[in-house]
């Protein structure tokens, strides 16, 4: 007898998001764990065939906000934000990006704060520069003081995502950073032509 877990419920909902959206929503709506409920509802909203997809993304955001853990709240919000953007609905996405970027300051662990902001940045990166650039600068500010290796990894990867298209932002970032070791690593990445791609978030099934 198989055991139903939030993970298995999410995976089932995601598999049905494109082919059987009503069933996907039915499964997503009863997932107890808000992290997995948020992701599943965001998936359902991303592939929902009608214009009322926004109500699903509203519920996904509510699921994110129901968590007491600030890291979880900010990080998982990237899924509904990305869904809004992929549905060409940038107004709520911009509002949520600003909100959660500000709320990231509540994450005491600097490595976790950087991780959460990196998730937001990746959600926004494939879209207009005006959407993702403010998150990039939030990520730069979260890099120092660098007490966790994830902070350095995240800023290097984020800048590798913009280096080919907007190299001036890489130069500006190095001016805003004081840690010479980090600056040297970024400059080396740039000189070597390092690039990176943001995670896709959604895959049609």
PDB file of C-alpha atoms in Angstrom:
ATOM      1  CA  UNK A   1       0.000   0.000   0.000  1.00  0.00           C
ATOM      2  CA  UNK A   2       1.536   3.305  -1.079  1.00  0.00           C
ATOM      3  CA  UNK A   3       1.831   6.126   1.414  1.00  0.00           C
ATOM      4  CA  UNK A   4       0.570   9.530   0.314  1.00  0.00           C
ATOM      5  CA  UNK A   5       3.037  12.264   1.194  1.00  0.00           C
ATOM      6  CA  UNK A   6       3.069  15.981   0.363  1.00  0.00           C
ATOM      7  CA  UNK A   7       5.898  15.242  -2.080  1.00  0.00           C
ATOM      8  CA  UNK A   8       3.957  12.526  -3.894  1.00  0.00           C
ATOM      9  CA  UNK A   9       0.825  14.701  -3.952  1.00  0.00           C
ATOM     10  CA  UNK A  10       2.809  17.549  -5.480  1.00  0.00           C
ATOM     11  CA  UNK A  11       4.337  15.292  -8.127  1.00  0.00           C
ATOM     12  CA  UNK A  12       0.915  13.896  -9.042  1.00  0.00           C
ATOM     13  CA  UNK A  13      -0.605  17.361  -9.251  1.00  0.00           C
ATOM     14  CA  UNK A  14       2.275  18.614 -11.397  1.00  0.00           C
ATOM     15  CA  UNK A  15       1.941  15.672 -13.793  1.00  0.00           C
ATOM     16  CA  UNK A  16      -1.727  16.511 -14.312  1.00  0.00           C
ATOM     17  CA  UNK A  17      -1.360  20.308 -14.530  1.00  0.00           C
ATOM     18  CA  UNK A  18      -1.433  20.449 -18.322  1.00  0.00           C
ATOM     19  CA  UNK A  19      -3.554  17.382 -19.150  1.00  0.00           C
ATOM     20  CA  UNK A  20      -6.173  17.415 -16.369  1.00  0.00           C
ATOM     21  CA  UNK A  21      -6.041  20.852 -14.737  1.00  0.00           C
ATOM     22  CA  UNK A  22      -9.176  20.421 -12.602  1.00  0.00           C
ATOM     23  CA  UNK A  23      -7.815  17.254 -11.025  1.00  0.00           C
ATOM     24  CA  UNK A  24      -4.437  18.916 -10.564  1.00  0.00           C
ATOM     25  CA  UNK A  25      -6.118  21.715  -8.609  1.00  0.00           C
ATOM     26  CA  UNK A  26      -8.173  19.250  -6.565  1.00  0.00           C
ATOM     27  CA  UNK A  27      -4.998  17.482  -5.474  1.00  0.00           C
ATOM     28  CA  UNK A  28      -2.998  20.660  -4.920  1.00  0.00           C
ATOM     29  CA  UNK A  29      -5.669  22.280  -2.771  1.00  0.00           C
ATOM     30  CA  UNK A  30      -5.586  19.573  -0.097  1.00  0.00           C
ATOM     31  CA  UNK A  31      -1.813  19.279   0.320  1.00  0.00           C
ATOM     32  CA  UNK A  32      -1.126  19.971   3.987  1.00  0.00           C
ATOM     33  CA  UNK A  33       2.424  21.225   3.583  1.00  0.00           C
ATOM     34  CA  UNK A  34       2.203  24.872   2.395  1.00  0.00           C
ATOM     35  CA  UNK A  35       5.518  24.704   0.496  1.00  0.00           C
ATOM     36  CA  UNK A  36       4.293  21.862  -1.717  1.00  0.00           C
ATOM     37  CA  UNK A  37       0.777  23.316  -1.923  1.00  0.00           C
ATOM     38  CA  UNK A  38       2.216  26.606  -3.168  1.00  0.00           C
ATOM     39  CA  UNK A  39       4.329  24.910  -5.836  1.00  0.00           C
ATOM     40  CA  UNK A  40       1.445  22.717  -6.976  1.00  0.00           C
ATOM     41  CA  UNK A  41      -1.038  25.586  -7.191  1.00  0.00           C
ATOM     42  CA  UNK A  42       1.519  27.658  -9.083  1.00  0.00           C
ATOM     43  CA  UNK A  43       1.943  24.818 -11.566  1.00  0.00           C
ATOM     44  CA  UNK A  44      -1.817  24.541 -11.937  1.00  0.00           C
ATOM     45  CA  UNK A  45      -2.105  28.294 -12.445  1.00  0.00           C
ATOM     46  CA  UNK A  46       0.690  28.275 -14.995  1.00  0.00           C
ATOM     47  CA  UNK A  47      -1.112  25.751 -17.211  1.00  0.00           C
ATOM     48  CA  UNK A  48      -4.742  26.541 -16.382  1.00  0.00           C
ATOM     49  CA  UNK A  49      -6.601  26.975 -19.696  1.00  0.00           C
ATOM     50  CA  UNK A  50      -8.747  29.962 -18.704  1.00  0.00           C
ATOM     51  CA  UNK A  51      -8.228  33.545 -17.612  1.00  0.00           C
ATOM     52  CA  UNK A  52      -9.239  32.658 -14.052  1.00  0.00           C
ATOM     53  CA  UNK A  53      -5.757  31.247 -13.449  1.00  0.00           C
ATOM     54  CA  UNK A  54      -5.078  34.295 -11.258  1.00  0.00           C
ATOM     55  CA  UNK A  55      -7.229  32.897  -8.450  1.00  0.00           C
ATOM     56  CA  UNK A  56      -4.983  29.824  -8.341  1.00  0.00           C
ATOM     57  CA  UNK A  57      -1.853  31.960  -8.125  1.00  0.00           C
ATOM     58  CA  UNK A  58      -3.470  34.037  -5.384  1.00  0.00           C
ATOM     59  CA  UNK A  59      -4.001  30.815  -3.425  1.00  0.00           C
ATOM     60  CA  UNK A  60      -0.399  29.792  -4.108  1.00  0.00           C
ATOM     61  CA  UNK A  61       0.834  33.069  -2.612  1.00  0.00           C
ATOM     62  CA  UNK A  62      -1.435  32.571   0.405  1.00  0.00           C
ATOM     63  CA  UNK A  63       0.122  29.148   0.906  1.00  0.00           C
ATOM     64  CA  UNK A  64       3.600  30.677   0.807  1.00  0.00           C
ATOM     65  CA  UNK A  65       2.611  33.348   3.310  1.00  0.00           C
ATOM     66  CA  UNK A  66       1.091  30.826   5.712  1.00  0.00           C
ATOM     67  CA  UNK A  67       4.586  29.639   6.633  1.00  0.00           C
ATOM     68  CA  UNK A  68       6.286  31.038   9.724  1.00  0.00           C
ATOM     69  CA  UNK A  69       9.756  30.439   8.293  1.00  0.00           C
ATOM     70  CA  UNK A  70      10.852  33.518   6.346  1.00  0.00           C
ATOM     71  CA  UNK A  71      13.269  31.566   4.173  1.00  0.00           C
ATOM     72  CA  UNK A  72      10.507  29.229   3.045  1.00  0.00           C
ATOM     73  CA  UNK A  73       8.059  32.067   2.476  1.00  0.00           C
ATOM     74  CA  UNK A  74      10.390  34.055   0.253  1.00  0.00           C
ATOM     75  CA  UNK A  75      11.887  31.100  -1.613  1.00  0.00           C
ATOM     76  CA  UNK A  76       8.704  29.305  -2.605  1.00  0.00           C
ATOM     77  CA  UNK A  77       7.037  32.557  -3.689  1.00  0.00           C
ATOM     78  CA  UNK A  78       9.267  32.312  -6.751  1.00  0.00           C
ATOM     79  CA  UNK A  79       6.882  29.719  -8.247  1.00  0.00           C
ATOM     80  CA  UNK A  80       3.713  31.837  -8.377  1.00  0.00           C
ATOM     81  CA  UNK A  81       5.802  34.870  -9.372  1.00  0.00           C
ATOM     82  CA  UNK A  82       7.286  32.952 -12.295  1.00  0.00           C
ATOM     83  CA  UNK A  83       3.831  31.657 -13.248  1.00  0.00           C
ATOM     84  CA  UNK A  84       2.493  35.219 -13.419  1.00  0.00           C
ATOM     85  CA  UNK A  85       5.408  36.236 -15.625  1.00  0.00           C
ATOM     86  CA  UNK A  86       5.052  33.264 -17.955  1.00  0.00           C
ATOM     87  CA  UNK A  87       1.365  34.159 -18.317  1.00  0.00           C
ATOM     88  CA  UNK A  88       2.374  37.690 -19.311  1.00  0.00           C
ATOM     89  CA  UNK A  89       0.917  39.176 -16.157  1.00  0.00           C
ATOM     90  CA  UNK A  90       3.764  41.293 -14.868  1.00  0.00           C
ATOM     91  CA  UNK A  91       1.961  43.719 -12.542  1.00  0.00           C
ATOM     92  CA  UNK A  92       1.344  41.303  -9.647  1.00  0.00           C
ATOM     93  CA  UNK A  93       4.718  39.680 -10.291  1.00  0.00           C
ATOM     94  CA  UNK A  94       6.531  42.997  -9.834  1.00  0.00           C
ATOM     95  CA  UNK A  95       4.581  43.744  -6.668  1.00  0.00           C
ATOM     96  CA  UNK A  96       5.367  40.328  -5.213  1.00  0.00           C
ATOM     97  CA  UNK A  97       9.032  40.546  -6.164  1.00  0.00           C
ATOM     98  CA  UNK A  98       9.347  43.838  -4.328  1.00  0.00           C
ATOM     99  CA  UNK A  99       7.451  42.500  -1.327  1.00  0.00           C
ATOM    100  CA  UNK A 100       9.477  39.323  -0.959  1.00  0.00           C
ATOM    101  CA  UNK A 101      12.807  40.987  -1.678  1.00  0.00           C
ATOM    102  CA  UNK A 102      12.056  43.284   1.249  1.00  0.00           C
ATOM    103  CA  UNK A 103      10.927  40.380   3.420  1.00  0.00           C
ATOM    104  CA  UNK A 104      14.182  38.556   2.724  1.00  0.00           C
ATOM    105  CA  UNK A 105      15.789  40.931   5.227  1.00  0.00           C
ATOM    106  CA  UNK A 106      13.920  38.967   7.903  1.00  0.00           C
ATOM    107  CA  UNK A 107      16.018  35.891   7.126  1.00  0.00           C
ATOM    108  CA  UNK A 108      18.744  36.026   9.783  1.00  0.00           C
ATOM    109  CA  UNK A 109      20.968  33.406   8.192  1.00  0.00           C
ATOM    110  CA  UNK A 110      22.897  35.251   5.496  1.00  0.00           C
ATOM    111  CA  UNK A 111      23.385  32.154   3.392  1.00  0.00           C
ATOM    112  CA  UNK A 112      19.644  31.505   3.493  1.00  0.00           C
ATOM    113  CA  UNK A 113      18.872  35.131   2.658  1.00  0.00           C
ATOM    114  CA  UNK A 114      21.108  34.909  -0.389  1.00  0.00           C
ATOM    115  CA  UNK A 115      19.510  31.620  -1.446  1.00  0.00           C
ATOM    116  CA  UNK A 116      16.004  33.053  -1.194  1.00  0.00           C
ATOM    117  CA  UNK A 117      16.917  36.137  -3.203  1.00  0.00           C
ATOM    118  CA  UNK A 118      18.638  33.965  -5.793  1.00  0.00           C
ATOM    119  CA  UNK A 119      15.401  32.036  -6.224  1.00  0.00           C
ATOM    120  CA  UNK A 120      13.504  35.297  -6.813  1.00  0.00           C
ATOM    121  CA  UNK A 121      16.161  36.462  -9.261  1.00  0.00           C
ATOM    122  CA  UNK A 122      15.969  33.257 -11.269  1.00  0.00           C
ATOM    123  CA  UNK A 123      12.178  33.533 -11.421  1.00  0.00           C
ATOM    124  CA  UNK A 124      12.457  37.022 -12.909  1.00  0.00           C
ATOM    125  CA  UNK A 125      15.616  36.756 -15.021  1.00  0.00           C
ATOM    126  CA  UNK A 126      14.151  35.573 -18.375  1.00  0.00           C
ATOM    127  CA  UNK A 127      11.910  38.634 -18.514  1.00  0.00           C
ATOM    128  CA  UNK A 128      12.399  42.397 -18.812  1.00  0.00           C
ATOM    129  CA  UNK A 129      15.440  43.919 -17.181  1.00  0.00           C
ATOM    130  CA  UNK A 130      13.266  46.291 -15.185  1.00  0.00           C
ATOM    131  CA  UNK A 131      11.718  43.261 -13.474  1.00  0.00           C
ATOM    132  CA  UNK A 132      14.886  41.457 -12.415  1.00  0.00           C
ATOM    133  CA  UNK A 133      17.495  44.190 -11.933  1.00  0.00           C
ATOM    134  CA  UNK A 134      16.190  45.356  -8.512  1.00  0.00           C
ATOM    135  CA  UNK A 135      16.480  41.766  -7.276  1.00  0.00           C
ATOM    136  CA  UNK A 136      20.042  41.587  -8.547  1.00  0.00           C
ATOM    137  CA  UNK A 137      21.009  44.567  -6.386  1.00  0.00           C
ATOM    138  CA  UNK A 138      19.267  43.018  -3.398  1.00  0.00           C
ATOM    139  CA  UNK A 139      21.388  39.945  -4.013  1.00  0.00           C
ATOM    140  CA  UNK A 140      24.533  42.065  -4.217  1.00  0.00           C
ATOM    141  CA  UNK A 141      23.687  43.675  -0.870  1.00  0.00           C
ATOM    142  CA  UNK A 142      23.123  40.248   0.639  1.00  0.00           C
ATOM    143  CA  UNK A 143      26.592  39.103  -0.409  1.00  0.00           C
ATOM    144  CA  UNK A 144      28.510  40.948   2.299  1.00  0.00           C
ATOM    145  CA  UNK A 145      29.630  40.312   4.902  1.00  0.00           C
ATOM    146  CA  UNK A 146      30.254  36.941   3.287  1.00  0.00           C
ATOM    147  CA  UNK A 147      30.001  34.365   6.039  1.00  0.00           C
ATOM    148  CA  UNK A 148      28.521  31.519   3.966  1.00  0.00           C
ATOM    149  CA  UNK A 149      29.869  29.987   0.773  1.00  0.00           C
ATOM    150  CA  UNK A 150      26.393  30.138  -0.758  1.00  0.00           C
ATOM    151  CA  UNK A 151      26.522  33.926  -0.791  1.00  0.00           C
ATOM    152  CA  UNK A 152      29.571  33.875  -3.044  1.00  0.00           C
ATOM    153  CA  UNK A 153      28.241  31.107  -5.262  1.00  0.00           C
ATOM    154  CA  UNK A 154      24.924  32.882  -5.743  1.00  0.00           C
ATOM    155  CA  UNK A 155      26.302  36.282  -6.719  1.00  0.00           C
ATOM    156  CA  UNK A 156      28.790  34.686  -9.105  1.00  0.00           C
ATOM    157  CA  UNK A 157      26.032  32.648 -10.751  1.00  0.00           C
ATOM    158  CA  UNK A 158      23.637  35.589 -10.915  1.00  0.00           C
ATOM    159  CA  UNK A 159      26.230  37.793 -12.581  1.00  0.00           C
ATOM    160  CA  UNK A 160      27.075  34.970 -14.977  1.00  0.00           C
ATOM    161  CA  UNK A 161      23.411  35.080 -16.025  1.00  0.00           C
ATOM    162  CA  UNK A 162      23.664  38.755 -16.996  1.00  0.00           C
ATOM    163  CA  UNK A 163      27.273  39.030 -18.182  1.00  0.00           C
ATOM    164  CA  UNK A 164      26.612  38.296 -21.861  1.00  0.00           C
ATOM    165  CA  UNK A 165      23.589  40.606 -22.231  1.00  0.00           C
ATOM    166  CA  UNK A 166      24.343  43.438 -19.799  1.00  0.00           C
ATOM    167  CA  UNK A 167      28.074  43.357 -19.000  1.00  0.00           C
ATOM    168  CA  UNK A 168      27.907  46.829 -17.447  1.00  0.00           C
ATOM    169  CA  UNK A 169      25.989  45.335 -14.504  1.00  0.00           C
ATOM    170  CA  UNK A 170      28.902  43.037 -13.734  1.00  0.00           C
ATOM    171  CA  UNK A 171      31.252  46.026 -13.587  1.00  0.00           C
ATOM    172  CA  UNK A 172      28.809  47.947 -11.411  1.00  0.00           C
ATOM    173  CA  UNK A 173      28.457  44.985  -9.049  1.00  0.00           C
ATOM    174  CA  UNK A 174      32.215  44.776  -8.540  1.00  0.00           C
ATOM    175  CA  UNK A 175      32.226  48.457  -7.607  1.00  0.00           C
ATOM    176  CA  UNK A 176      29.530  47.893  -4.997  1.00  0.00           C
ATOM    177  CA  UNK A 177      31.335  44.965  -3.382  1.00  0.00           C
ATOM    178  CA  UNK A 178      34.176  45.533  -0.924  1.00  0.00           C
ATOM    179  CA  UNK A 179      35.504  41.988  -0.495  1.00  0.00           C
ATOM    180  CA  UNK A 180      38.483  41.820  -2.844  1.00  0.00           C
ATOM    181  CA  UNK A 181      38.427  38.023  -2.927  1.00  0.00           C
ATOM    182  CA  UNK A 182      34.851  37.995  -4.203  1.00  0.00           C
ATOM    183  CA  UNK A 183      35.534  40.798  -6.673  1.00  0.00           C
ATOM    184  CA  UNK A 184      38.528  38.888  -8.038  1.00  0.00           C
ATOM    185  CA  UNK A 185      36.433  35.768  -8.534  1.00  0.00           C
ATOM    186  CA  UNK A 186      33.727  37.713 -10.364  1.00  0.00           C
ATOM    187  CA  UNK A 187      36.261  39.417 -12.607  1.00  0.00           C
ATOM    188  CA  UNK A 188      37.858  36.067 -13.389  1.00  0.00           C
ATOM    189  CA  UNK A 189      34.469  34.587 -14.278  1.00  0.00           C
ATOM    190  CA  UNK A 190      33.778  37.520 -16.577  1.00  0.00           C
ATOM    191  CA  UNK A 191      37.190  37.304 -18.263  1.00  0.00           C
ATOM    192  CA  UNK A 192      36.647  33.599 -18.907  1.00  0.00           C
ATOM    193  CA  UNK A 193      33.221  34.251 -20.410  1.00  0.00           C
ATOM    194  CA  UNK A 194      31.364  32.277 -17.770  1.00  0.00           C
ATOM    195  CA  UNK A 195      27.607  32.171 -18.348  1.00  0.00           C
ATOM    196  CA  UNK A 196      24.715  30.543 -16.527  1.00  0.00           C
ATOM    197  CA  UNK A 197      21.010  29.968 -17.031  1.00  0.00           C
ATOM    198  CA  UNK A 198      18.210  30.366 -14.477  1.00  0.00           C
ATOM    199  CA  UNK A 199      16.211  27.334 -13.474  1.00  0.00           C
ATOM    200  CA  UNK A 200      13.104  26.776 -15.639  1.00  0.00           C
ATOM    201  CA  UNK A 201      10.610  26.223 -12.739  1.00  0.00           C
ATOM    202  CA  UNK A 202       7.922  24.682 -14.960  1.00  0.00           C
ATOM    203  CA  UNK A 203       7.924  21.756 -17.368  1.00  0.00           C
ATOM    204  CA  UNK A 204       4.760  20.808 -19.286  1.00  0.00           C
ATOM    205  CA  UNK A 205       3.850  17.159 -18.831  1.00  0.00           C
TER     206      UNK A 205
END
